Amino acid sequence: MKTEDRFLIGIMIGVVLLVVVALAVVRMRPVPEYMGGDTPEAVAHDYLLALQREDWPRAHSALATSLACYPATAEVLFNDLSAQPYERDFDNVTLRVESSSIEGDSAIVTVRETHFQTGGIFSSGQSTSDFEMSLSRQDGSWRVTRSDRHWLWHWHDPGDQSCEEMRRGQSMRPVP
């Protein structure tokens, strides 16, 4: 056997091993789970995970009822977010709570959002950005009052239109 053949076989074995290791790493990643606690970090994490899993009742329970345009039911939450599909786009995205700061009954939670996409040979295929979520303590529990992403602005600031006017004409589809 020639030296070039052994070298080529070595390269092929190395490539196959890299593919196997990459697949093993991806399959062994833990599946995100609800935290279930009553800390700002846990509520923010659970809200985002519920949106990602389309668990509308759980996402709805994380919202502050003091919102100016509070979605009264999980169905209304679903309808609101269905009207803005980019706020429900979780394809190839990971979300991770990075930090939080608490001041009295208010908290700010910073979340890191990483998008993965196919790219060229010289592209990492990922982009990362941080966004903030505001929470307040309501009846002894933390609730989401605002978020820079995965949120509809009219929930906390209805502006010129009332909540009823915004929802008028929307078909009330049942939660899937």
Coordinates of C-alpha atoms in Angstrom, one line a residue:
M1 CA 0.0 0.0 0.0
K2 CA 1.4 3.4 -1.0
T3 CA 2.0 6.1 1.6
E4 CA -0.5 8.4 -0.2
D5 CA -3.2 5.8 0.2
R6 CA -2.6 5.4 3.9
F7 CA -2.6 9.2 4.3
L8 CA -6.0 9.4 2.4
I9 CA -7.5 6.6 4.5
G10 CA -6.3 8.3 7.6
I11 CA -8.0 11.6 6.5
M12 CA -11.2 9.7 5.7
I13 CA -11.3 8.0 9.1
G14 CA -10.6 11.3 10.8
V15 CA -13.6 12.9 8.9
V16 CA -15.9 10.0 9.8
L17 CA -14.9 10.3 13.5
L18 CA -15.5 14.1 13.5
V19 CA -19.0 13.5 12.1
V20 CA -19.8 10.8 14.7
V21 CA -18.5 13.0 17.5
A22 CA -20.5 16.1 16.3
L23 CA -23.7 14.0 16.0
A24 CA -23.1 12.6 19.5
V25 CA -22.7 16.1 21.0
V26 CA -25.9 17.3 19.4
R27 CA -27.9 14.3 20.5
M28 CA -26.6 14.5 24.1
R29 CA -27.6 18.2 24.6
P30 CA -30.1 18.4 27.4
V31 CA -33.6 19.3 26.4
P32 CA -34.7 22.6 28.0
E33 CA -37.0 22.1 31.0
Y34 CA -39.2 24.5 32.9
M35 CA -37.5 25.9 36.0
G36 CA -40.7 26.2 37.9
G37 CA -39.4 28.6 40.5
D38 CA -40.6 32.1 41.5
T39 CA -37.5 34.1 40.8
P40 CA -37.3 36.6 38.0
E41 CA -34.9 34.3 36.1
A42 CA -37.2 31.3 36.4
V43 CA -40.3 33.2 35.3
A44 CA -38.5 34.8 32.3
H45 CA -37.1 31.4 31.3
D46 CA -40.4 29.6 31.7
Y47 CA -42.3 32.3 29.7
L48 CA -39.9 32.0 26.8
L49 CA -39.8 28.2 26.9
A50 CA -43.7 28.1 27.0
L51 CA -43.8 30.4 23.9
Q52 CA -41.2 28.1 22.2
R53 CA -43.3 25.0 23.0
E54 CA -46.5 26.8 22.2
D55 CA -47.8 26.1 25.8
W56 CA -50.1 29.1 25.7
P57 CA -51.7 28.7 29.2
R58 CA -48.2 28.5 30.8
A59 CA -47.0 31.6 28.9
H60 CA -50.2 33.4 29.7
S61 CA -49.7 32.7 33.5
A62 CA -46.3 34.5 33.4
L63 CA -47.8 37.8 32.2
A64 CA -48.6 40.6 34.7
T65 CA -52.3 41.2 34.9
S66 CA -51.5 44.9 35.4
L67 CA -50.6 45.2 31.7
A68 CA -52.6 48.0 30.0
C69 CA -53.7 45.6 27.4
Y70 CA -53.5 42.3 29.2
P71 CA -54.5 39.3 27.0
A72 CA -57.4 38.1 29.2
T73 CA -57.0 34.4 28.2
A74 CA -54.5 32.0 26.7
E75 CA -56.6 32.1 23.5
V76 CA -56.2 35.9 23.3
L77 CA -52.5 35.6 23.9
F78 CA -52.3 33.0 21.0
N79 CA -54.3 35.3 18.7
D80 CA -52.2 38.3 19.5
L81 CA -49.0 36.4 18.8
S82 CA -50.4 34.7 15.7
A83 CA -51.0 38.2 14.2
Q84 CA -47.2 38.8 14.6
P85 CA -45.5 35.5 13.6
Y86 CA -42.0 36.9 13.9
E87 CA -42.5 37.1 17.6
R88 CA -43.1 33.4 17.7
D89 CA -40.1 32.5 15.5
F90 CA -38.0 30.0 17.5
D91 CA -36.6 28.0 14.6
N92 CA -32.9 27.4 15.1
V93 CA -32.8 29.6 18.2
T94 CA -31.5 29.0 21.7
L95 CA -32.4 31.3 24.6
R96 CA -30.5 31.5 27.9
V97 CA -31.0 33.7 30.9
E98 CA -27.6 35.5 31.4
S99 CA -28.2 37.8 34.4
S100 CA -30.7 39.6 36.5
S101 CA -30.9 42.6 38.7
I102 CA -33.6 43.1 41.4
E103 CA -34.6 46.4 42.9
G104 CA -37.5 46.2 45.3
D105 CA -40.5 44.8 43.4
S106 CA -38.9 45.3 39.9
A107 CA -36.4 43.1 38.1
I108 CA -34.6 43.2 34.8
V109 CA -33.5 39.9 33.3
T110 CA -31.0 39.8 30.4
V111 CA -31.5 36.9 28.0
R112 CA -29.0 35.8 25.3
E113 CA -30.6 34.8 22.0
T114 CA -28.5 32.8 19.6
H115 CA -29.7 32.2 16.0
F116 CA -28.2 29.4 14.0
Q117 CA -28.4 29.4 10.2
T118 CA -26.6 27.7 7.4
G119 CA -23.8 29.8 6.1
G120 CA -20.9 29.7 3.7
I121 CA -17.7 27.8 4.4
F122 CA -16.2 30.8 6.2
S123 CA -19.3 31.6 8.2
S124 CA -19.9 30.5 11.8
G125 CA -23.6 30.2 11.0
Q126 CA -24.6 31.9 14.2
S127 CA -25.4 35.3 15.5
T128 CA -25.9 36.2 19.2
S129 CA -27.6 39.2 20.8
D130 CA -28.9 40.0 24.2
F131 CA -32.3 41.5 25.1
E132 CA -34.0 42.5 28.4
M133 CA -37.2 41.5 30.1
S134 CA -38.8 43.5 32.8
L135 CA -40.7 41.8 35.6
S136 CA -42.6 43.0 38.7
R137 CA -43.8 41.4 41.8
Q138 CA -47.6 41.0 41.7
D139 CA -49.4 39.5 44.6
G140 CA -46.2 38.0 45.8
S141 CA -45.2 36.4 42.5
W142 CA -42.9 37.6 39.7
R143 CA -44.7 38.4 36.4
V144 CA -43.4 39.7 33.0
T145 CA -44.3 43.3 32.3
R146 CA -42.2 44.0 29.2
S147 CA -39.7 42.3 26.9
D148 CA -37.6 43.6 24.0
R149 CA -38.3 40.4 22.1
H150 CA -41.1 37.8 21.9
W151 CA -43.5 40.4 23.1
L152 CA -46.2 42.7 21.7
W153 CA -45.8 46.4 22.6
H154 CA -49.5 47.1 22.8
W155 CA -49.7 44.8 25.9
H156 CA -48.1 47.5 28.1
D157 CA -48.8 50.6 25.9
P158 CA -52.0 50.5 24.0
G159 CA -51.2 54.0 22.5
D160 CA -54.0 55.6 20.4
Q161 CA -56.2 52.5 20.2
S162 CA -58.0 50.7 22.9
C163 CA -57.4 47.0 23.5
E164 CA -60.9 46.2 22.3
E165 CA -60.4 48.1 19.0
M166 CA -57.1 46.2 18.4
R167 CA -58.8 42.9 18.9
R168 CA -62.0 43.8 17.0
G169 CA -62.1 41.8 13.7
Q170 CA -59.6 39.2 15.0
S171 CA -61.1 35.7 14.7
M172 CA -61.0 34.0 18.1
R173 CA -59.2 30.8 17.1
P174 CA -59.0 28.1 19.7
V175 CA -55.5 27.4 21.1
P176 CA -54.0 24.5 19.1

